[in-house]
Coordinates of C-alpha atoms and ligand atoms in Angstrom, one line a residue:
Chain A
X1 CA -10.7 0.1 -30.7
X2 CA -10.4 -2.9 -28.8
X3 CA -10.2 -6.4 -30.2
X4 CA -9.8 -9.5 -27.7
X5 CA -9.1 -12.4 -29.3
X6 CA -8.7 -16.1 -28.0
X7 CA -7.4 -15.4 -24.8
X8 CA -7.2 -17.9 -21.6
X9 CA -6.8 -16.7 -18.0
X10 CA -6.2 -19.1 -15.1
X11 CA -6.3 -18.3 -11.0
X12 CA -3.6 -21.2 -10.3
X13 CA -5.1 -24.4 -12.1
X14 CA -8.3 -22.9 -12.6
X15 CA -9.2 -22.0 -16.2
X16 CA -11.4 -19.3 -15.8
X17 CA -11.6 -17.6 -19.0
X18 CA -11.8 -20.0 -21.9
X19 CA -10.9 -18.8 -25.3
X20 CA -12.8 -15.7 -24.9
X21 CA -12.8 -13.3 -28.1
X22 CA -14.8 -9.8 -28.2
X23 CA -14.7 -6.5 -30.5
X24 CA -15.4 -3.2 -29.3
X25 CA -15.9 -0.5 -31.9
X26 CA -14.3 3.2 -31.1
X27 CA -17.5 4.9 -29.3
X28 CA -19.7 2.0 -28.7
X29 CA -21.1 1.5 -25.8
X30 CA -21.0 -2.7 -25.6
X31 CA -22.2 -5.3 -22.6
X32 CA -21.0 -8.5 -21.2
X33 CA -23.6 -10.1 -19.3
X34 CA -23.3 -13.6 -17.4
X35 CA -24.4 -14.6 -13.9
X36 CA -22.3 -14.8 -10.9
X37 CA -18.9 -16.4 -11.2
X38 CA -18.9 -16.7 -14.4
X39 CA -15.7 -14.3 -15.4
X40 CA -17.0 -11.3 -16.2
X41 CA -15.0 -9.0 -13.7
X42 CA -12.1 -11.6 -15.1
X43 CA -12.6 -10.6 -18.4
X44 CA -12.2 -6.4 -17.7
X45 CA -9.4 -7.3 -15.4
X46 CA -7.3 -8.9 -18.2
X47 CA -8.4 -6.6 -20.7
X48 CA -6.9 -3.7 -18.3
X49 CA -3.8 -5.3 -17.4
X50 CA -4.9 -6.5 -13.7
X51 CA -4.6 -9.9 -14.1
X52 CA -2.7 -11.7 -16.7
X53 CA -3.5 -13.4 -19.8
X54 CA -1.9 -16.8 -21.0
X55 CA -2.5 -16.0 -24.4
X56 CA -4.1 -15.0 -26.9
X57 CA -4.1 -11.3 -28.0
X58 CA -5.5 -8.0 -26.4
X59 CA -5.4 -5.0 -29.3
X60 CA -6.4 -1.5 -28.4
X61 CA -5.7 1.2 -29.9
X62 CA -3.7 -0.8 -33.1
X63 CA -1.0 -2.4 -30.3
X64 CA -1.1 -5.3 -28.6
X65 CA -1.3 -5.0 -25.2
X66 CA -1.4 -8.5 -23.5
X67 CA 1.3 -8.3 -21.3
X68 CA 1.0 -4.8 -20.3
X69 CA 0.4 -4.1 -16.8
X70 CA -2.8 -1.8 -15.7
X71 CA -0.5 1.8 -15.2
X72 CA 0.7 1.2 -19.3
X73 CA -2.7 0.6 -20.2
X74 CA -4.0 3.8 -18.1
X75 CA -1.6 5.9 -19.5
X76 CA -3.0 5.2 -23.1
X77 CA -6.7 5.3 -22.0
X78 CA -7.9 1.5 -20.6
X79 CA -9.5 2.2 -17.4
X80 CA -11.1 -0.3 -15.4
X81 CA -13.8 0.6 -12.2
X82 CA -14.3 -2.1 -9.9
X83 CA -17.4 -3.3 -8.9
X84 CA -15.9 -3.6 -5.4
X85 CA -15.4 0.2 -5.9
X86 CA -11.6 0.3 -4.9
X87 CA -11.8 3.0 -2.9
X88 CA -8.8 4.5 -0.6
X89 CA -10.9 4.2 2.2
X90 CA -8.8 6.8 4.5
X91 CA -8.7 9.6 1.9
X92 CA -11.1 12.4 1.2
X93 CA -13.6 12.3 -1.3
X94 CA -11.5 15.0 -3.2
X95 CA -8.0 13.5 -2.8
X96 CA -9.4 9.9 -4.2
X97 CA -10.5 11.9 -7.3
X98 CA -6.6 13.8 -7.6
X99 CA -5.2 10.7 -7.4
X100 CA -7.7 9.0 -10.5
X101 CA -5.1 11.4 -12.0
X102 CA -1.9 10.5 -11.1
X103 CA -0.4 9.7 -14.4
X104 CA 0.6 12.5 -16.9
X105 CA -2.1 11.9 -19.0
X106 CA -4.9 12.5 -16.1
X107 CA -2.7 15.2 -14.6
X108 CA -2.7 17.4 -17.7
X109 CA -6.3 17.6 -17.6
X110 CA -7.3 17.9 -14.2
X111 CA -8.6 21.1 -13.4
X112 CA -11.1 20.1 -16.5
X113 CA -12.1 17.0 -15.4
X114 CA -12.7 17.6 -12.0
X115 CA -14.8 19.9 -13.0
X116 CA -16.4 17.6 -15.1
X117 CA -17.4 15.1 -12.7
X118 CA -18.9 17.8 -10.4
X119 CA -20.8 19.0 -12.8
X120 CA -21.9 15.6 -13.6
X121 CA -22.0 14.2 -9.4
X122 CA -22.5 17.4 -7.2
X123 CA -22.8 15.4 -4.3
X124 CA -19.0 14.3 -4.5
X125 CA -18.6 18.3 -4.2
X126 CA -20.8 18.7 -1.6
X127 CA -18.6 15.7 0.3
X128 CA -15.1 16.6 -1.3
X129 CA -13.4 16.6 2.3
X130 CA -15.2 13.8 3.8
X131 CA -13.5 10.5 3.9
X132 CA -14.3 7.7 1.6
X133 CA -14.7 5.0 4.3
X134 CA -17.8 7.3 5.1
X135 CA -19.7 7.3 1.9
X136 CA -23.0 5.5 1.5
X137 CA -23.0 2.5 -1.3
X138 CA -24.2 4.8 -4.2
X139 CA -21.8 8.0 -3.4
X140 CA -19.2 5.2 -3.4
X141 CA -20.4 4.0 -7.0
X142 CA -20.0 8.0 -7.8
X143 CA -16.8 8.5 -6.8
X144 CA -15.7 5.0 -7.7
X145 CA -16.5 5.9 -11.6
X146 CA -15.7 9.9 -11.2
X147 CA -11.8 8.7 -9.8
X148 CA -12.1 6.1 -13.0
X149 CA -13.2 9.5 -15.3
X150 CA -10.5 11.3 -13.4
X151 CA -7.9 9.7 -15.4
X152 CA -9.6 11.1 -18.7
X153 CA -10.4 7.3 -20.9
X154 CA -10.7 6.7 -24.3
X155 CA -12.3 3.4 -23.5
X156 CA -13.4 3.1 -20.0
X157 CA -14.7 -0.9 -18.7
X158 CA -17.3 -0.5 -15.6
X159 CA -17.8 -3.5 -13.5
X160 CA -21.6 -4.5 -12.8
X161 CA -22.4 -0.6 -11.6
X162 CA -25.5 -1.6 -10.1
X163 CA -24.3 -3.8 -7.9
X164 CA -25.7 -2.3 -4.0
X165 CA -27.8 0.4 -6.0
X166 CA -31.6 1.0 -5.3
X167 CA -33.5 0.7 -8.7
X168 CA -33.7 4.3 -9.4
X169 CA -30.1 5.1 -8.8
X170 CA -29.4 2.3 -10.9
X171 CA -31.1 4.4 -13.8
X172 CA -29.2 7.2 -12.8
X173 CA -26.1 5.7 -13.3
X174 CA -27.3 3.8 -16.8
X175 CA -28.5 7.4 -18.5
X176 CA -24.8 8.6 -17.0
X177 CA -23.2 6.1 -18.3
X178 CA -25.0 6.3 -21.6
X179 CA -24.2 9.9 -21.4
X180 CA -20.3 9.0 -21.3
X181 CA -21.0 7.4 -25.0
X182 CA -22.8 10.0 -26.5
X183 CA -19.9 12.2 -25.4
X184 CA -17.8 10.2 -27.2
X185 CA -16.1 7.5 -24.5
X186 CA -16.0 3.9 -25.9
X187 CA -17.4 2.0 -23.1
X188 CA -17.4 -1.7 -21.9
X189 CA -19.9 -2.6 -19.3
X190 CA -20.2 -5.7 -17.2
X191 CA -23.6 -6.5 -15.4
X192 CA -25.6 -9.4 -14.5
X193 CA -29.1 -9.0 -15.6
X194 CA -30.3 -8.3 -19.5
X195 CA -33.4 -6.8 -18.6
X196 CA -31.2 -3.7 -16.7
X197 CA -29.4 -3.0 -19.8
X198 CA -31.5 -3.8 -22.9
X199 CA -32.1 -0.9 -25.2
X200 CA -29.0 1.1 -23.2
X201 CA -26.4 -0.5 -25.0
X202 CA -25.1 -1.2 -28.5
X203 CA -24.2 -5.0 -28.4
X204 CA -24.5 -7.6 -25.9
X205 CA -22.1 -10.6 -25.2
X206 CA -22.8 -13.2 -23.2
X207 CA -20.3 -15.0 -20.7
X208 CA -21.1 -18.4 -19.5
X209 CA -18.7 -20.8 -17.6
X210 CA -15.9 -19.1 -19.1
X211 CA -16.9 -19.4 -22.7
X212 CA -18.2 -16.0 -24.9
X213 CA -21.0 -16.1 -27.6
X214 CA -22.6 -12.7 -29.2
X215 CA -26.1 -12.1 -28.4
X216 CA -27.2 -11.8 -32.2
X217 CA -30.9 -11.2 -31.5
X218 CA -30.3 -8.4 -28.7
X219 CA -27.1 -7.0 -30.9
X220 CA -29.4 -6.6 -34.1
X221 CA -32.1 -4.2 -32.2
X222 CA -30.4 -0.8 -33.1
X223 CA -30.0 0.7 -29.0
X224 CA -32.6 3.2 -28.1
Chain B
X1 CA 11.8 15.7 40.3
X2 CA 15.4 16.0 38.6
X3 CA 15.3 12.2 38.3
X4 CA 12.3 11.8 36.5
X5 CA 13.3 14.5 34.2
X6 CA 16.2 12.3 33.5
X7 CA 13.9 9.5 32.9
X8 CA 11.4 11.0 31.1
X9 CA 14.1 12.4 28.6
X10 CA 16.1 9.3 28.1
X11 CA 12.3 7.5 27.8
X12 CA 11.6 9.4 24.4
X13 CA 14.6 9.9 23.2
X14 CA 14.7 5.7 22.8
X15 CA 10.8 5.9 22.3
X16 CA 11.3 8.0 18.8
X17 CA 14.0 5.1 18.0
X18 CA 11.7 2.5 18.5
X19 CA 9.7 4.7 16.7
X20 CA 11.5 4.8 13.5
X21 CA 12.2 1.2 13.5
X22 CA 8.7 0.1 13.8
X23 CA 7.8 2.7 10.7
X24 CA 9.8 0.9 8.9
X25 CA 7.8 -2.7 9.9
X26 CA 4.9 -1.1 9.4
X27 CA 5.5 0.5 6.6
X28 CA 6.0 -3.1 4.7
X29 CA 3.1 -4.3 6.6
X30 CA 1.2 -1.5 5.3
X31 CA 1.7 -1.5 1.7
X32 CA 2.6 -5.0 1.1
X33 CA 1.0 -6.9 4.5
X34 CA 4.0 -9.1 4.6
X35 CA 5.8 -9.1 8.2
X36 CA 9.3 -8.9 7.8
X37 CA 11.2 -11.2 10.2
X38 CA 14.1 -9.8 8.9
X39 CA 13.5 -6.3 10.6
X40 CA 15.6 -7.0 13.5
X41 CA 18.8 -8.9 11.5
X42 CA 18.8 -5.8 9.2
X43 CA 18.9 -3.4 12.0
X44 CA 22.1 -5.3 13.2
X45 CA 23.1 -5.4 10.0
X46 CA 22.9 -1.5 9.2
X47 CA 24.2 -1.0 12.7
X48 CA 27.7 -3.2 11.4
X49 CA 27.5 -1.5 8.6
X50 CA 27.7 1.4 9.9
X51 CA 30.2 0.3 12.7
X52 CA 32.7 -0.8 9.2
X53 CA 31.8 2.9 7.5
X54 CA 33.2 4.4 10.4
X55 CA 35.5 3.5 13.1
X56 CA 35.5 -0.2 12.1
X57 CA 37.5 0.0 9.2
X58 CA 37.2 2.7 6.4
X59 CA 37.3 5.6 9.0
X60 CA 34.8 7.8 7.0
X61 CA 33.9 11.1 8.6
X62 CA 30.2 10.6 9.6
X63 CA 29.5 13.5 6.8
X64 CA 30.0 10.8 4.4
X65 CA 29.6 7.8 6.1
X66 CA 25.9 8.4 6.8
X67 CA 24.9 9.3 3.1
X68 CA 26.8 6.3 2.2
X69 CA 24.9 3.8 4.9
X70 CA 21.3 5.3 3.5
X71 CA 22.5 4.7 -0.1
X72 CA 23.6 0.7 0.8
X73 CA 20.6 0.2 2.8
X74 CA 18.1 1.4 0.2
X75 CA 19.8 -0.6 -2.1
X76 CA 19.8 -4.0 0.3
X77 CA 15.9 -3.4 0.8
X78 CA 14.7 -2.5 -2.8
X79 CA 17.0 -5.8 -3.9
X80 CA 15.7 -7.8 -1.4
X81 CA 12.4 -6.6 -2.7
X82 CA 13.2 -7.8 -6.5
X83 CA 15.4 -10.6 -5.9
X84 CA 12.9 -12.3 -3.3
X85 CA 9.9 -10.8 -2.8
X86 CA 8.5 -10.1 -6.3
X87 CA 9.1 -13.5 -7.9
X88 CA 6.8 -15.3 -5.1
X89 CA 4.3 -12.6 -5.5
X90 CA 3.2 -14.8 -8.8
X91 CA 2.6 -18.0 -6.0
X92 CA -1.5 -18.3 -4.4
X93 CA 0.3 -18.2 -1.2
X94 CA 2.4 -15.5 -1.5
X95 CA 2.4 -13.7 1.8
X96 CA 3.0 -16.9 3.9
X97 CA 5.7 -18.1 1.7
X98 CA 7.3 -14.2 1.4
X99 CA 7.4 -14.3 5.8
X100 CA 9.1 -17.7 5.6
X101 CA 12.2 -16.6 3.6
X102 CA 12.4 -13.3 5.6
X103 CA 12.5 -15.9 8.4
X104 CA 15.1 -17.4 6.8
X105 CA 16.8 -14.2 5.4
X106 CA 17.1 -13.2 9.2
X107 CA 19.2 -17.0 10.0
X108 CA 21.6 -16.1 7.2
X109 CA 22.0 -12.1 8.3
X110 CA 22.4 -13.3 11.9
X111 CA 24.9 -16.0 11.1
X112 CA 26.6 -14.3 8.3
X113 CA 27.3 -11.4 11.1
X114 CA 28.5 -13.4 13.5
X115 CA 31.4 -15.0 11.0
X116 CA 32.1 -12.0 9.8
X117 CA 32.6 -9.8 12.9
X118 CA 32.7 -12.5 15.8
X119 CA 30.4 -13.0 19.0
X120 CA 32.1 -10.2 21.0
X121 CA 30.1 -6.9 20.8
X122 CA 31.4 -4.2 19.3
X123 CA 31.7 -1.0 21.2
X124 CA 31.2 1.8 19.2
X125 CA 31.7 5.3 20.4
X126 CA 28.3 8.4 20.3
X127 CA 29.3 10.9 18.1
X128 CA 28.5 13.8 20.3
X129 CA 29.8 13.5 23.7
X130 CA 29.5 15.1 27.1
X131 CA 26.1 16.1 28.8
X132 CA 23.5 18.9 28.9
X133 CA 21.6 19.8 32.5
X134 CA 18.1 21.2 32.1
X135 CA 16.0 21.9 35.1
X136 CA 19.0 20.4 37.2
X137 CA 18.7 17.0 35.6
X138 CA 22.0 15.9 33.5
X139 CA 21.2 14.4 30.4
X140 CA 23.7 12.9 27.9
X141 CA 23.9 14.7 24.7
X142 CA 24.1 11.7 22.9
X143 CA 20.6 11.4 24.0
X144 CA 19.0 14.5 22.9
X145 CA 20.7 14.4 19.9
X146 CA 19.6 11.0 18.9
X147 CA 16.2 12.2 20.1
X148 CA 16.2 15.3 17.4
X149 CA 17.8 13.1 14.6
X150 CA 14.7 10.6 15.5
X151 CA 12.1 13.4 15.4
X152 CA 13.8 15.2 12.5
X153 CA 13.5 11.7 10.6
X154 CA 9.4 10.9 11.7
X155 CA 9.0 14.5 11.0
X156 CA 10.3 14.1 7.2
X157 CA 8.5 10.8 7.0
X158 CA 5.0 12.5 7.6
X159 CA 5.6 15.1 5.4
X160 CA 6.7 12.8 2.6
X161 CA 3.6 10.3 3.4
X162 CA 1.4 13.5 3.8
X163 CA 2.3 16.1 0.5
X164 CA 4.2 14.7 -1.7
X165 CA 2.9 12.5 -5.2
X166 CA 5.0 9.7 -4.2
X167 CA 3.8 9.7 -0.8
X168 CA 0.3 9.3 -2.0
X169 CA 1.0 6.7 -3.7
X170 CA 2.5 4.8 -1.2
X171 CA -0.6 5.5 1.0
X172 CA -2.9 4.8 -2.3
X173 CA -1.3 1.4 -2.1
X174 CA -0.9 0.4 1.4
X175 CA -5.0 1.6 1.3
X176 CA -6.4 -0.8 -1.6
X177 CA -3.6 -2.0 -3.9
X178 CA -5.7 -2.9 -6.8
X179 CA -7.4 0.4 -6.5
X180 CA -3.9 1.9 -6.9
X181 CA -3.1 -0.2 -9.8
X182 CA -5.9 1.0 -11.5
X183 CA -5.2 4.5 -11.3
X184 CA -1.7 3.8 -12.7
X185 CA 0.3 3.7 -10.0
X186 CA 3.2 1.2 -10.2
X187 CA 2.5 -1.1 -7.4
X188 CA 5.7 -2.9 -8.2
X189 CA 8.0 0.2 -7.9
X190 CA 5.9 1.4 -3.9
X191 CA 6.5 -2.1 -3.1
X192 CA 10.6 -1.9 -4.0
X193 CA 10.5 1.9 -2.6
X194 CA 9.0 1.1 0.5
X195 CA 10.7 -2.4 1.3
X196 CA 13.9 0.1 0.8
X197 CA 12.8 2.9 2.9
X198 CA 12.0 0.5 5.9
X199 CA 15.5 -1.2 5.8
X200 CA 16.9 2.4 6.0
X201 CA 15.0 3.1 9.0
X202 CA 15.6 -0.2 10.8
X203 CA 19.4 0.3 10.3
X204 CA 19.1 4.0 11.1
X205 CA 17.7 2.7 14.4
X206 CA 20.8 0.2 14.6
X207 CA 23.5 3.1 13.9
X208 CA 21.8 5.5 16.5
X209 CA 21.4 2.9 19.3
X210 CA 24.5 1.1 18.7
X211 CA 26.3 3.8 20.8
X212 CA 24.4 2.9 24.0
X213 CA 23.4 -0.8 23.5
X214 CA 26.6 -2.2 21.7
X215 CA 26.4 -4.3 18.4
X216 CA 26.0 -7.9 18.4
X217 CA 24.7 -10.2 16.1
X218 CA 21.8 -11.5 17.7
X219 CA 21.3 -7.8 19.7
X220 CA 18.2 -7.1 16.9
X221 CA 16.0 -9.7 17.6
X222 CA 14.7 -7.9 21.3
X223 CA 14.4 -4.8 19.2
X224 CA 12.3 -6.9 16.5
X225 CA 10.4 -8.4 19.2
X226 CA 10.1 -4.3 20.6
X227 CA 8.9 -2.8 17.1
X228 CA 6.6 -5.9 16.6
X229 CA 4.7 -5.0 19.6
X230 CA 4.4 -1.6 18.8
X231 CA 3.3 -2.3 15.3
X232 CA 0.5 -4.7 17.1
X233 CA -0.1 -2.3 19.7
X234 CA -0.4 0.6 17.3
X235 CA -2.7 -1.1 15.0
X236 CA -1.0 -3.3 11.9
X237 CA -0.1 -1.2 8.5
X238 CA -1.0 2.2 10.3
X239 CA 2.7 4.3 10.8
X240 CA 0.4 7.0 13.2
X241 CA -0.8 4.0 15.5
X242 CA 3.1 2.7 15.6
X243 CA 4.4 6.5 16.6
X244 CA 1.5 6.7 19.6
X245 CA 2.4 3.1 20.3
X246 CA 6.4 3.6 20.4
X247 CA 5.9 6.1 22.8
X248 CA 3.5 5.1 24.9
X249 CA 5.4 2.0 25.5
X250 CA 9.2 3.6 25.6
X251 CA 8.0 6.4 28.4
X252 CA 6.9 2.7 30.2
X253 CA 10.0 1.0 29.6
X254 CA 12.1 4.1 30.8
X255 CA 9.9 3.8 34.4
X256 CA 10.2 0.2 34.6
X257 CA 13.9 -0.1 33.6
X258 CA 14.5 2.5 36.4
X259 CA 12.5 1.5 39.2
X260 CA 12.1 -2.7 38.8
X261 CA 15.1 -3.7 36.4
X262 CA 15.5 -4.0 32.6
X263 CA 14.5 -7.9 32.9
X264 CA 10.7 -6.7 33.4
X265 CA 10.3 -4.5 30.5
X266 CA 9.5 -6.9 28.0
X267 CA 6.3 -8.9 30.3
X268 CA 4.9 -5.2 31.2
X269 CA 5.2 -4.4 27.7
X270 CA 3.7 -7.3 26.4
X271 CA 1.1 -7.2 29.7
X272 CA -0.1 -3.7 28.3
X273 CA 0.1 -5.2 24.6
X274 CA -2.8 -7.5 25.9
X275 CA -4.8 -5.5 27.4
X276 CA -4.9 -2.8 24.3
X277 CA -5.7 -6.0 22.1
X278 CA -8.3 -7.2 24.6
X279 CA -10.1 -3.6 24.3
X280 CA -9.5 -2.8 20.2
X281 CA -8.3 -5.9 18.7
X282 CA -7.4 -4.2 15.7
X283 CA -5.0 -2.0 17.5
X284 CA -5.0 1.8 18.3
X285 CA -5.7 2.6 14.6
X286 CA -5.3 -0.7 12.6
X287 CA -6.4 -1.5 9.8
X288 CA -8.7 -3.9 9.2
X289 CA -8.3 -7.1 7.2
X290 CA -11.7 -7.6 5.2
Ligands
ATP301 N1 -8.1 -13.9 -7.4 C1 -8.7 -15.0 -7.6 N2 -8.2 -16.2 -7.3 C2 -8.8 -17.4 -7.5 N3 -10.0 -17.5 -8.1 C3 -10.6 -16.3 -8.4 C4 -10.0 -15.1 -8.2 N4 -10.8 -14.1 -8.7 C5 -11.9 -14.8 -9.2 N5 -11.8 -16.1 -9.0 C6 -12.7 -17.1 -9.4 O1 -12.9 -17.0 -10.8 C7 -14.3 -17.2 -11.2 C8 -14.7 -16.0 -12.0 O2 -14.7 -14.8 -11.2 P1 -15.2 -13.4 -11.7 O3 -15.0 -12.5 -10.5 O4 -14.5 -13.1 -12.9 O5 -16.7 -13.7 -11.9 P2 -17.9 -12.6 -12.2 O6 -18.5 -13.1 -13.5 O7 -17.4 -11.3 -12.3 O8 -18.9 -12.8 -11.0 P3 -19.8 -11.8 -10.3 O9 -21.0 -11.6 -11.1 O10 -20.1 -12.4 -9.0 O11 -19.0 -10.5 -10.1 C9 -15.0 -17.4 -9.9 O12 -15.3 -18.7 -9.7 C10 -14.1 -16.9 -8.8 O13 -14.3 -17.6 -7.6
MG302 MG1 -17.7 -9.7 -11.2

């Protein structure tokens, strides 16, 4: 489904990502994991057309996509949630969701969605008309992967979710998350820590200073 | 009583000028935080424009002169938008380098204006003439209609900002631009759109006043320096603060300009600038720069 291979990214002079290659199988649910700095969020960022590789190629979906910006890729099902969140800060929980689907291929399926991601968050119901700026850190998480759902994915890269989470809404969000897969989203998943994420996901990467390598040990545990 | 009806009238009707102008600054601000020294040059500019449309030269009826003067000015800011702004969005310092070459953009407007149509100001005549008494106090019709036309125009700006898609989006962006990229919204296209918009407003502002203050090539710079202290005053990037701000501060010009001279009414507006900042820092509603 998607298939980065080779690719360099640079902030100015600084080489950030370096020759990074990665695979992600259509309904996997696959891991990057690297401490802070490293180029994790980088990574997703290219991937989803937010920041620009130098070269290399990015396939998904049989095209190559390097080179496309991040509302091409979201209009054939790359979706990228920030660990930052992203929010629109002076909008209502509800009108940050509407506008997850502001291209066509959100839009068509609204009503369905939304619906969806109440079902699977009732709190963002319970808030729908209270401004984002408001939310605590873990309603922000919700609606910050809800708006991301909102554009209806095929392959959807979350950006260290835990990040500002207490420990058990950090296993919350894993079994959701998890949940996404088994309903048949392809997902990429950034995070810092293996011990969060072992046994949740299908294959681990490793980033370190730039440079990938696959976990084969972790990879070869079948996910539980 | 009569007289300060007079005042108070001829106070807003300039206030929702000033108004429309500093929407336009913020509006840039806003979406793109770049401040555009060129907001004041391009109101002259739209104002000459204008001036040429009509009784400068082609004589157009204003039916089609002032569909005509939108089209041009959209079309200035949008290019101005490709041409300049986009290809340094790709440099670290992009911002700082984007304000120089308005800076500079606003030297060649200024001096291109003045070759082109002289130092001498040039008169040009309100489309509406006469007056209007209400409650005994004779206002200029001039004035209340550049008063509606300023109202009618804030009034479609909110609705547009408020309800429609494109609207959204241009709030989506001016709110967290990344965030807006990654729900598909063209941030390149909100940036062309709105750097467009804003010179449309600023020269708007330039046609409408050019009846009572005259155009002349440097005349936009104290109306820069005007919509830039709204904009602060108001709170940076938010187009609600600049409306309260405009005015607030055009109902204190009127008073000043009428009972200690015209000379005073930029240190009182930049005394009560102070003060605001000195209380909210951020402005009335600003928003703030993490
Ligand atoms: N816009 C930017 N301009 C310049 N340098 C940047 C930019 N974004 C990130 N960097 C730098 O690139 C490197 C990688 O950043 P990145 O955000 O990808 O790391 P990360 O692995 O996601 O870290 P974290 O775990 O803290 O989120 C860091 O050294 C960071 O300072
Ligand atoms: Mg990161």
């Amino acid at each position: 489904m998607l298939s980065v291979r080779d690719i360099n990214v640079f902030y100015g002079d600084f080489h950030v990502l370096h020759g990074v290659s990665l695979e992600v199988g259509k309904g996997e649910l696959v891991a990057v994991i690297g401490a802070n700095g490293h180029g994790k969020s980088t990574l997703l960022k290219a991937v989803c057309g937010l920041v620009p590789a130098a070269d290399g190629d990015i396939v998904y979906a049989g095209e190559n996509t390097r080179g496309r910006n991040a509302p091409q890729l979201v209009e054939r099902g790359l979706v990228y949630v920030a660990e930052d969140r992203r929010l629109f800060p002076d909008m209502t929980v509800k009108e940050n969701l509407l506008l997850g689907a502001f291209l066509k291929r959100g839009r068509e399926r609204q009503d369905k969605t939304l619906a969806h991601v109440y079902e699977l968050y009732p709190r963002l119901r319970e808030r729908e008309k209270q401004l984002a700026r408001t939310l605590s850190g873990g309603e922000s998480q919700m609606l910050a992967l809800g708006r991301g759902l909102m554009s209806a994915p095929d392959l959807i890269a979350i950006d260290e979710p835990s990040l500002g989470l207490a420990p058990n809404l950090v296993d919350n969000m894993l079994q959701t998350i998890r949940q996404l897969k088994e309903d048949g989203m392809t997902v990429l998943l950034v995070e810092q820590s293996l011990a969060l994420i072992e046994g949740v996901v299908d294959r681990i990467y490793m980033l370190e200073e730039g440079v990938i390598s696959e976990d084969a040990a972790q990879s070869a545990k079948p996910a539980g | 009583m009569q007289q300060y009806i007079e005042i108070f009238i001829g106070g807003i009707a300039q206030s929702a000028v000033y108004c429309i102008m500093a929407f336009g600054l913020s509006l840039i601000y806003g979406t793109a935080r770049i401040l555009n020294f060129a907001h004041g040059s391009l109101y002259t500019t739209g104002a000459y424009v204008a001036w040429v449309l009509t009784v400068g030269g082609l004589g157009l009826p204003l039916v089609l002169a002032v569909p005509l003067l939108i089209v041009i000015l959209f079309t200035a800011g949008a290019a101005l938008e490709r041409v300049v702004v986009r290809p340094l969005r790709s440099l670290r310092d992009w911002k700082m380098s984007t304000m120089m070459v308005t800076l500079g953009l606003a030297f060649v407007l200024d001096n291109a204006n003045l070759l082109i149509f002289g130092p001498v100001a040039k008169p040009m005549p309100a489309f509406i003439d006469g007056t209007v008494t209400i409650f005994g106090a004779i206002i200029s019709s001039y004035r209340l209609a550049v008063l509606g036309i300023a109202l009618a125009v804030l009034a479609a700006l909110e609705i547009f900002l408020q309800t429609t898609r494109f609207g959204q989006a241009v709030r989506a962006v001016s709110q967290d631009t990344q965030g807006a990229a990654q729900v598909g919204i063209d941030v390149n296209i909100i940036f062309g759109f709105t750097f467009g918009l804003s010179v449309v407003l600023t020269g708007l502002a330039g046609f409408l006043l050019a009846p009572i203050y005259l155009i002349s090539p440097l005349g936009g710079w104290v109306l820069f320096l005007k919509a830039f202290v709204i904009v602060v005053f108001g709170g940076l990037g938010s187009t609600r603060g600049a409306v309260i701000a405009a005015f607030t501060l055009g109902l204190i010009e009127a008073f000043v300009v009428h009972h200690v001279g015209a000379s005073w009414t930029l240190p009182i507006w930049l005394v009560t600038l102070l003060v605001v900042l000195m209380i909210r820092p951020q402005g009335l509603m600003g928003v703030w720069e993490k």
